[in-house]
Amino acid sequence: ALWAWSPVAIYTPFMMGQNDIYATAFAVLSAYTASKAIQFTSQNQSKSSLWPTKWAVLTSILLGIGSTFKIYPLFLLPPLVLIIERRWWQQLILLCIGGSVLGLASLPFLTTPAYVNGVLLNPEGAKIFREIQIFGIDVAPFLLGYLILLGYLITDGNPSTHSPQMTWFTCSVVMALLFLWVPTPFYWLIWITPFLISVMDKAPKLSLAWVALQLAFALMLSSQHRELGVALPIHLAGIFNVPNLPTALAVTQPTLYQVFVTLLPAVNSLLVAALLLVLWYSAKALTQEHKPVKHSLKLQWWIGLPTAVMLLSLSVNLFFSRNLVSRNNWSSWQTQPLTAGDYVLQELGSERREITGVRLRLANTAPSAILKMCLYRDHSDIHREPLTCVSMNTAEQVENQVLYFVFDEPAFLEADNTPTVRIQVEDTNATITLPYTTLTDKSLQFNETRLNGSLDISTLSRFSIAQAFNNLVVENILKDTRLLAAIGIVTTLVVLFLGILVGEVSLPTSGSS
């Protein structure tokens, strides 16, 4: 239940579609086989062997396979090897086995720059060498903690005295060190989640760490790039192209935005607190006498709380951005400066007849200035009264130099209208630089100069639940028979698993009808 109702486990593999689940599965399986190796060694202490046990070899192979998806399982290889085998040559054999799996998988791609630069020399992976100063010396904190752990395991004595549960605590220490000291994407937290769950029945106080980590993840989701949060389905349903919660609040509710920004550091602190708890209790378990300890865990109401918070956070995001649906423009941009008195006429494209505002990206502005934008039904109406006008200070830019001109009331257009906006600089000492492209057939006019092109501009419209459901479910999910079959199978298994877990369903035992 801790895994099934984890926001990390729901979001990263199923909602986002990241392949981290594969590396995580192999890492967890290797911790299990390592615990079996310790158990096998302790039961066969009288038998001396020059070669590692089959369980130890399997552990190295699994970590090697996991590292072909993400490199991090290799960080678990040295500490686990030190735990499960006694002799240095056995440990060396296991290290070579794990490393050779990744090496063999890499051979066909070693001459490919994309593989070398994007995988072996991945900038995200290189962050393990990130340094801080300790006593005036530049030190990589993750590597320092990692070497301390290896040093302790090397001097820990006879591996035959180890408990099988030691493998889980060791992996938890490595993962906690990684996330505490290395800047990582938030969705990588799926790596540590199963290890945290695996040690909770040995250290029940870590349930607090599970709740804190999952809540932090759920709350962080709304402050990430919008396509990692509420706009995640954008490539299946463009109606979801809305800003993330901080941007939506900055545009529509400035006071709430200030509250949100003030409280945001508390979310990061919650995550750090969870990781410190994992590190503390896991390290404490490693240094204590290795006696198997297990506590009885019961299903608790708070297990579903973080997932509820995640869904509530996304819903709140959608509520505050409900009038800010836009589109993305991908072009090679040129730039055009505007000074006081200059104006731009831009023909807009709109699939919807209701316009709630306009989204405009700037290239540069110095100093801040006032931009006035007026909306007309058609290019021929620019000498008549506009439908609406909005003035914005360029200091109110959000999300990568974007200004949102939100109308007090939506503007309604006829089917044959070609909406056009007039943008003018109202400050006398300011220079505004606008990006534009000539790769469209829309009408663009800088003062008296006309050309075919477009600013980085988009109309805003309302979010429609009916359209979102139609795009996302009817036109995509319901038309994919393989996906529907997979959903049915997974749903059946999950329901069966949870039913057994709470004692409402029991599987027939051998000999029963």
XYZ file of C-alpha atoms in Angstrom:
513
model
C 0.000 0.000 0.000
C 2.897 2.378 0.741
C 4.104 1.827 -2.826
C 0.699 1.713 -4.541
C -0.374 5.024 -2.961
C 2.971 6.771 -3.335
C 2.715 9.927 -5.498
C 6.241 9.213 -6.748
C 5.276 5.729 -7.936
C 2.068 7.009 -9.532
C 3.610 10.024 -11.234
C 7.066 9.092 -12.538
C 6.402 5.828 -14.437
C 2.665 6.087 -15.162
C 1.839 9.786 -15.547
C 5.203 11.061 -16.811
C 6.394 7.858 -18.484
C 10.016 7.987 -17.270
C 12.042 4.763 -17.508
C 13.420 5.181 -13.954
C 11.081 2.393 -12.872
C 13.321 -0.178 -14.612
C 16.540 0.869 -12.904
C 14.642 1.083 -9.610
C 13.207 -2.423 -10.036
C 16.645 -3.943 -10.706
C 18.203 -2.026 -7.790
C 15.522 -3.261 -5.388
C 15.776 -6.820 -6.690
C 19.556 -6.710 -6.232
C 19.108 -5.640 -2.585
C 16.847 -8.649 -2.125
C 19.327 -11.082 -3.739
C 22.100 -9.531 -1.639
C 20.099 -10.277 1.507
C 19.678 -13.860 0.247
C 23.461 -14.044 -0.290
C 24.057 -13.035 3.338
C 21.511 -15.579 4.503
C 23.147 -18.288 2.379
C 26.622 -17.406 3.690
C 25.506 -17.476 7.323
C 23.887 -20.901 6.837
C 26.999 -22.362 5.180
C 29.800 -20.914 7.282
C 31.665 -24.223 7.363
C 31.828 -24.412 3.583
C 34.755 -22.526 2.128
C 34.593 -21.430 -1.511
C 37.002 -19.538 -3.701
C 34.177 -18.135 -5.819
C 31.274 -15.867 -4.895
C 27.942 -17.486 -4.182
C 25.265 -17.646 -6.874
C 23.224 -15.062 -5.005
C 26.200 -12.694 -4.916
C 26.819 -13.130 -8.649
C 23.134 -12.524 -9.358
C 23.298 -9.327 -7.308
C 26.163 -7.988 -9.446
C 24.425 -8.930 -12.692
C 21.189 -7.248 -11.652
C 22.997 -4.044 -10.687
C 24.834 -4.112 -14.011
C 21.563 -4.485 -15.909
C 19.960 -1.706 -13.857
C 22.859 0.616 -14.705
C 22.068 0.284 -18.414
C 18.887 2.290 -17.710
C 20.347 4.695 -15.124
C 23.919 4.750 -13.838
C 23.032 4.997 -10.139
C 22.680 1.207 -9.444
C 26.472 0.995 -9.842
C 26.806 3.134 -6.710
C 25.157 0.282 -4.804
C 27.584 -2.317 -6.156
C 30.720 -1.636 -3.991
C 28.899 -1.417 -0.611
C 26.777 -4.492 -1.321
C 29.833 -6.452 -2.471
C 31.606 -5.593 0.797
C 28.629 -6.920 2.757
C 27.912 -10.192 0.970
C 31.408 -11.648 0.420
C 34.384 -12.083 2.759
C 37.513 -12.312 0.591
C 38.952 -9.504 -1.461
C 39.225 -11.575 -4.652
C 35.564 -12.554 -4.400
C 34.676 -8.892 -4.021
C 36.875 -8.010 -7.016
C 35.158 -10.662 -9.140
C 31.740 -9.244 -8.249
C 32.840 -5.692 -9.063
C 34.126 -6.857 -12.452
C 30.892 -8.739 -13.199
C 28.682 -5.719 -12.450
C 30.899 -3.306 -14.351
C 31.279 -5.615 -17.347
C 27.504 -5.762 -17.902
C 27.408 -2.001 -18.431
C 30.668 -2.143 -20.396
C 29.369 -4.787 -22.808
C 26.090 -2.918 -23.269
C 28.047 0.270 -24.030
C 30.440 -1.220 -26.595
C 28.257 -0.660 -29.699
C 27.770 2.999 -28.780
C 31.231 4.107 -27.613
C 31.902 5.814 -30.951
C 28.595 7.690 -30.787
C 29.052 11.253 -29.459
C 25.424 11.380 -28.296
C 25.989 8.318 -26.074
C 29.370 9.422 -24.744
C 28.237 12.978 -23.969
C 24.641 12.216 -23.026
C 25.176 9.042 -20.961
C 28.770 8.456 -19.885
C 29.524 12.167 -19.461
C 25.979 13.187 -18.575
C 26.046 16.622 -16.857
C 23.461 15.407 -14.335
C 25.664 12.450 -13.417
C 28.740 14.673 -13.171
C 27.066 16.537 -10.305
C 28.244 13.826 -7.902
C 31.575 15.686 -8.054
C 29.970 18.984 -7.004
C 32.152 20.512 -4.310
C 31.673 22.548 -1.147
C 34.293 23.979 1.168
C 35.062 22.221 4.451
C 37.850 23.825 6.523
C 38.910 25.711 3.408
C 39.225 22.518 1.344
C 37.055 21.834 -1.702
C 35.288 18.532 -1.045
C 32.616 16.610 -2.940
C 30.182 15.868 -0.061
C 28.521 12.868 -1.708
C 31.856 11.192 -2.420
C 33.034 11.996 1.116
C 29.981 10.334 2.688
C 30.229 7.440 0.234
C 33.892 6.807 1.109
C 33.093 6.938 4.832
C 30.422 4.282 4.279
C 32.827 2.064 2.306
C 35.511 2.544 4.948
C 33.113 1.465 7.682
C 32.016 -1.625 5.742
C 35.621 -2.610 5.023
C 36.506 -2.490 8.725
C 33.208 -3.950 9.902
C 34.537 -7.452 10.488
C 33.314 -10.832 9.256
C 30.420 -10.603 6.753
C 29.054 -13.835 8.201
C 27.868 -11.818 11.212
C 25.771 -9.525 9.020
C 21.996 -9.609 9.040
C 20.129 -9.837 5.703
C 18.330 -6.594 6.546
C 21.699 -4.815 6.418
C 21.533 -4.670 2.622
C 18.400 -2.526 2.727
C 19.838 -0.068 5.225
C 23.076 0.162 3.236
C 21.177 1.009 0.051
C 19.109 3.557 1.965
C 22.282 5.285 3.205
C 23.674 5.537 -0.341
C 20.409 6.885 -1.746
C 19.971 9.408 1.070
C 23.521 10.687 0.530
C 22.853 10.987 -3.194
C 19.710 13.086 -2.817
C 21.082 15.198 0.030
C 24.246 16.280 -1.758
C 23.639 15.973 -5.502
C 21.185 18.270 -7.350
C 18.711 15.918 -9.021
C 15.358 16.192 -10.822
C 12.520 15.785 -8.350
C 11.057 12.758 -10.157
C 14.243 10.762 -9.399
C 12.862 10.359 -5.865
C 11.340 7.133 -7.162
C 14.826 5.621 -6.690
C 14.782 5.939 -2.904
C 11.079 5.333 -2.236
C 11.107 1.482 -2.302
C 14.235 1.338 -0.126
C 12.568 3.614 2.407
C 9.499 1.354 2.408
C 11.651 -1.759 2.786
C 13.213 -0.583 6.064
C 10.063 0.790 7.677
C 9.165 -2.510 9.336
C 12.640 -2.517 10.941
C 12.528 1.169 11.915
C 8.859 2.230 12.219
C 9.784 5.853 12.911
C 10.763 6.078 9.250
C 7.046 6.184 8.435
C 7.382 9.893 9.226
C 10.127 10.129 6.602
C 7.891 8.386 4.038
C 5.054 10.833 4.643
C 7.399 13.852 4.524
C 9.112 12.720 1.310
C 5.861 11.917 -0.490
C 4.200 15.158 0.634
C 7.234 17.160 -0.493
C 7.078 15.472 -3.890
C 3.339 16.136 -4.236
C 3.757 19.811 -3.342
C 6.849 20.322 -5.516
C 4.931 19.176 -8.580
C 2.987 22.442 -8.939
C 6.128 24.609 -8.796
C 7.991 22.812 -11.586
C 7.901 23.629 -15.306
C 4.257 23.512 -16.366
C 4.810 20.518 -18.671
C 5.933 18.542 -15.611
C 2.781 19.424 -13.729
C -0.728 20.294 -14.798
C 0.285 20.649 -18.481
C 1.766 17.140 -18.580
C -0.868 15.844 -21.115
C -0.199 18.784 -23.470
C 0.996 16.585 -26.371
C -2.229 14.589 -26.256
C -4.575 17.484 -25.466
C -3.473 21.046 -26.198
C -6.199 22.379 -23.894
C -3.873 21.538 -20.977
C -1.334 24.164 -22.083
C -1.729 26.316 -18.977
C 0.956 27.859 -16.732
C 2.112 26.250 -13.506
C 0.689 27.359 -10.177
C 3.261 30.104 -9.316
C 2.765 31.742 -12.727
C -1.020 31.450 -12.553
C -1.049 33.013 -9.078
C 1.353 35.788 -10.136
C -1.008 36.706 -13.000
C -4.387 36.297 -11.297
C -3.769 36.459 -7.520
C -0.606 38.457 -6.665
C -1.281 38.306 -2.915
C -1.639 34.522 -2.935
C 1.497 34.359 -5.073
C 3.488 36.130 -2.349
C 2.147 33.645 0.220
C 3.023 30.730 -2.073
C 6.574 31.964 -2.662
C 7.036 32.517 1.076
C 5.919 28.966 1.912
C 7.768 27.232 -0.933
C 11.079 26.883 1.000
C 9.156 24.871 3.614
C 8.517 22.200 0.965
C 12.234 21.879 0.229
C 12.935 21.767 3.953
C 10.381 18.966 4.308
C 12.240 16.932 1.679
C 15.618 17.521 3.327
C 14.172 16.551 6.723
C 12.867 13.286 5.246
C 16.256 12.461 3.709
C 18.080 13.261 6.947
C 15.754 10.913 8.835
C 16.466 8.149 6.327
C 20.207 8.729 6.622
C 20.125 8.869 10.437
C 18.088 5.739 11.091
C 19.764 3.735 8.310
C 23.272 4.647 9.471
C 22.241 3.934 13.063
C 20.960 0.488 12.062
C 24.261 -0.289 10.310
C 26.362 0.566 13.352
C 24.225 -1.350 15.843
C 24.488 -5.037 16.598
C 23.101 -6.887 13.584
C 20.082 -8.637 14.997
C 16.998 -9.192 12.858
C 14.265 -6.849 13.993
C 10.786 -6.668 12.540
C 7.732 -4.740 13.637
C 4.129 -5.285 12.654
C 2.814 -2.621 10.270
C -0.885 -1.942 9.838
C -2.762 -0.093 7.125
C -3.048 3.557 8.208
C -5.316 6.372 7.015
C -2.391 8.647 6.176
C -1.099 6.354 3.416
C -3.434 7.976 0.872
C -2.809 11.543 2.105
C 0.167 12.480 -0.148
C -1.614 11.275 -3.308
C -4.706 13.265 -2.305
C -2.488 16.332 -1.837
C -0.936 15.796 -5.293
C -4.346 15.616 -6.984
C -5.588 18.616 -4.984
C -2.477 20.622 -5.936
C -2.980 19.895 -9.656
C -6.676 20.772 -9.357
C -5.867 24.079 -7.640
C -3.343 24.804 -10.402
C -6.021 24.126 -13.025
C -8.514 26.355 -11.209
C -6.281 29.425 -11.055
C -5.060 28.979 -14.641
C -8.497 28.190 -16.076
C -8.544 31.388 -18.220
C -4.902 31.128 -19.355
C -4.954 28.339 -21.951
C -2.452 29.241 -24.698
C -0.335 27.503 -27.305
C 3.413 27.048 -27.764
C 5.216 28.696 -30.662
C 8.381 26.985 -31.920
C 10.316 29.035 -34.489
C 13.671 30.551 -35.364
C 13.335 34.027 -33.935
C 14.567 37.388 -35.152
C 14.296 40.492 -32.979
C 12.810 43.948 -33.449
C 13.318 46.863 -31.006
C 10.486 49.261 -30.200
C 10.803 52.673 -28.557
C 8.255 55.247 -27.371
C 5.598 55.873 -30.005
C 6.389 52.695 -31.966
C 3.613 50.172 -32.414
C 3.029 46.665 -33.750
C -0.041 45.281 -35.483
C -0.340 41.495 -35.208
C -2.947 39.262 -36.759
C -3.872 36.486 -34.332
C -5.035 32.975 -34.972
C -7.654 31.556 -32.660
C -9.446 28.238 -32.811
C -11.941 29.471 -30.245
C -14.270 32.434 -30.537
C -13.877 33.402 -26.876
C -10.623 35.182 -26.003
C -9.769 35.805 -22.358
C -6.452 37.561 -23.002
C -3.159 37.520 -24.867
C 0.189 35.972 -23.992
C 3.305 37.771 -25.352
C 6.976 36.872 -24.967
C 9.601 39.621 -24.824
C 13.236 39.303 -25.838
C 14.489 42.201 -23.758
C 13.375 45.374 -22.004
C 15.484 48.132 -20.453
C 14.341 49.704 -18.274
C 10.863 48.431 -17.384
C 8.126 50.016 -19.458
C 4.383 50.122 -19.976
C 2.979 48.203 -22.931
C -0.570 48.865 -24.079
C -2.341 46.123 -26.002
C -5.696 46.614 -27.714
C -7.775 43.891 -29.350
C -9.761 44.460 -32.567
C -12.156 42.169 -34.388
C -10.272 42.553 -37.648
C -7.284 44.346 -39.170
C -9.664 46.749 -40.905
C -11.111 47.846 -37.538
C -7.918 49.321 -36.085
C -9.183 52.907 -36.592
C -12.382 52.099 -34.708
C -13.055 51.560 -31.038
C -11.204 48.417 -29.835
C -12.998 45.537 -28.152
C -10.797 45.938 -25.097
C -7.422 47.358 -24.045
C -4.999 46.270 -21.311
C -1.801 47.987 -20.121
C 0.988 45.996 -18.462
C 4.310 46.890 -16.924
C 7.121 44.768 -18.372
C 8.374 44.302 -14.806
C 5.445 41.871 -14.405
C 7.046 39.302 -16.717
C 6.713 35.655 -15.691
C 8.075 32.309 -16.895
C 10.902 33.318 -19.211
C 10.013 36.935 -20.084
C 6.305 36.411 -20.773
C 3.586 38.999 -20.224
C -0.035 37.953 -19.732
C -2.581 40.561 -20.829
C -5.745 39.238 -19.156
C -9.017 40.939 -20.070
C -11.532 41.963 -17.406
C -14.235 40.290 -19.493
C -13.759 37.727 -22.279
C -13.999 39.042 -25.836
C -16.404 37.160 -28.139
C -15.711 37.055 -31.875
C -17.684 35.995 -34.912
C -16.622 33.026 -37.016
C -15.436 35.272 -39.894
C -13.395 37.627 -37.677
C -9.602 37.744 -37.845
C -8.642 39.139 -34.423
C -5.798 41.652 -34.464
C -3.895 43.315 -31.631
C -2.129 46.660 -31.523
C 0.847 46.839 -29.157
C 2.410 50.194 -28.315
C 5.207 51.385 -26.009
C 3.912 54.127 -23.722
C 7.146 55.075 -21.888
C 9.436 57.711 -23.341
C 12.807 56.291 -22.250
C 12.287 52.561 -22.692
C 13.311 50.177 -25.445
C 11.390 46.928 -25.891
C 12.757 44.079 -28.019
C 10.229 41.617 -29.409
C 11.048 38.234 -30.996
C 9.315 37.502 -34.287
C 9.456 35.020 -37.148
C 8.773 35.348 -40.869
C 7.921 31.657 -41.238
C 4.134 32.131 -40.977
C 1.535 33.579 -43.339
C -0.006 35.849 -40.702
C 0.061 39.610 -41.136
C 2.626 41.505 -39.027
C 3.279 45.242 -39.141
C 6.025 47.209 -37.361
C 4.909 50.849 -37.650
C 4.481 51.243 -41.423
C 6.492 48.140 -42.389
C 4.314 45.171 -43.295
C 5.434 41.556 -43.712
C 4.226 38.015 -43.331
C 5.227 36.840 -39.872
C 4.304 36.593 -36.233
C 5.448 37.640 -32.791
C 5.813 34.982 -30.108
C 2.208 35.585 -29.192
C -0.868 33.510 -28.405
C -4.479 34.165 -27.562
C -5.719 32.985 -24.177
C -8.924 31.017 -23.716
C -10.886 29.160 -21.045
C -10.127 25.605 -19.990
C -12.907 23.261 -21.091
C -13.376 20.046 -19.137
C -15.490 18.594 -21.958
C -12.820 19.309 -24.582
C -10.062 18.010 -22.306
C -11.954 14.763 -21.705
C -12.648 14.356 -25.419
C -9.004 14.979 -26.458
C -7.394 12.970 -23.702
C -9.780 10.077 -23.187
C -12.033 9.684 -26.241
C -9.502 10.507 -28.965
C -6.466 8.876 -27.327
C -7.011 6.369 -24.529
C -10.245 4.794 -25.783
C -8.809 4.330 -29.274
C -5.715 2.445 -28.049
C -6.795 -1.174 -27.565
C -3.400 -2.277 -26.245
C -3.423 0.481 -23.651
C -6.962 -0.422 -22.591
C -5.940 -4.067 -22.190
C -2.912 -3.035 -20.112
C -5.073 -0.762 -17.929
C -7.530 -3.626 -17.353
C -4.794 -6.087 -16.382
C -3.001 -3.643 -14.081
C -6.236 -2.508 -12.447
C -7.244 -6.116 -11.774
C -3.871 -6.932 -10.232
C -3.844 -3.794 -8.079
C -7.381 -4.411 -6.817
C -6.515 -8.043 -6.057
C -3.319 -7.028 -4.269
C -5.015 -4.381 -2.134
C -7.909 -6.744 -1.427
C -5.531 -9.389 -0.108
C -3.632 -6.729 1.825
C -6.642 -5.596 3.834
C -7.955 -9.117 4.291
C -11.095 -8.704 2.196
C -9.963 -11.257 -0.390
C -8.041 -14.489 0.208
C -6.399 -16.689 -2.367
C -7.331 -20.423 -2.295
C -4.695 -22.529 -0.611
C -3.482 -25.903 -1.838
C -6.161 -28.572 -1.523
C -9.047 -26.119 -1.073
C -11.939 -25.828 -3.487
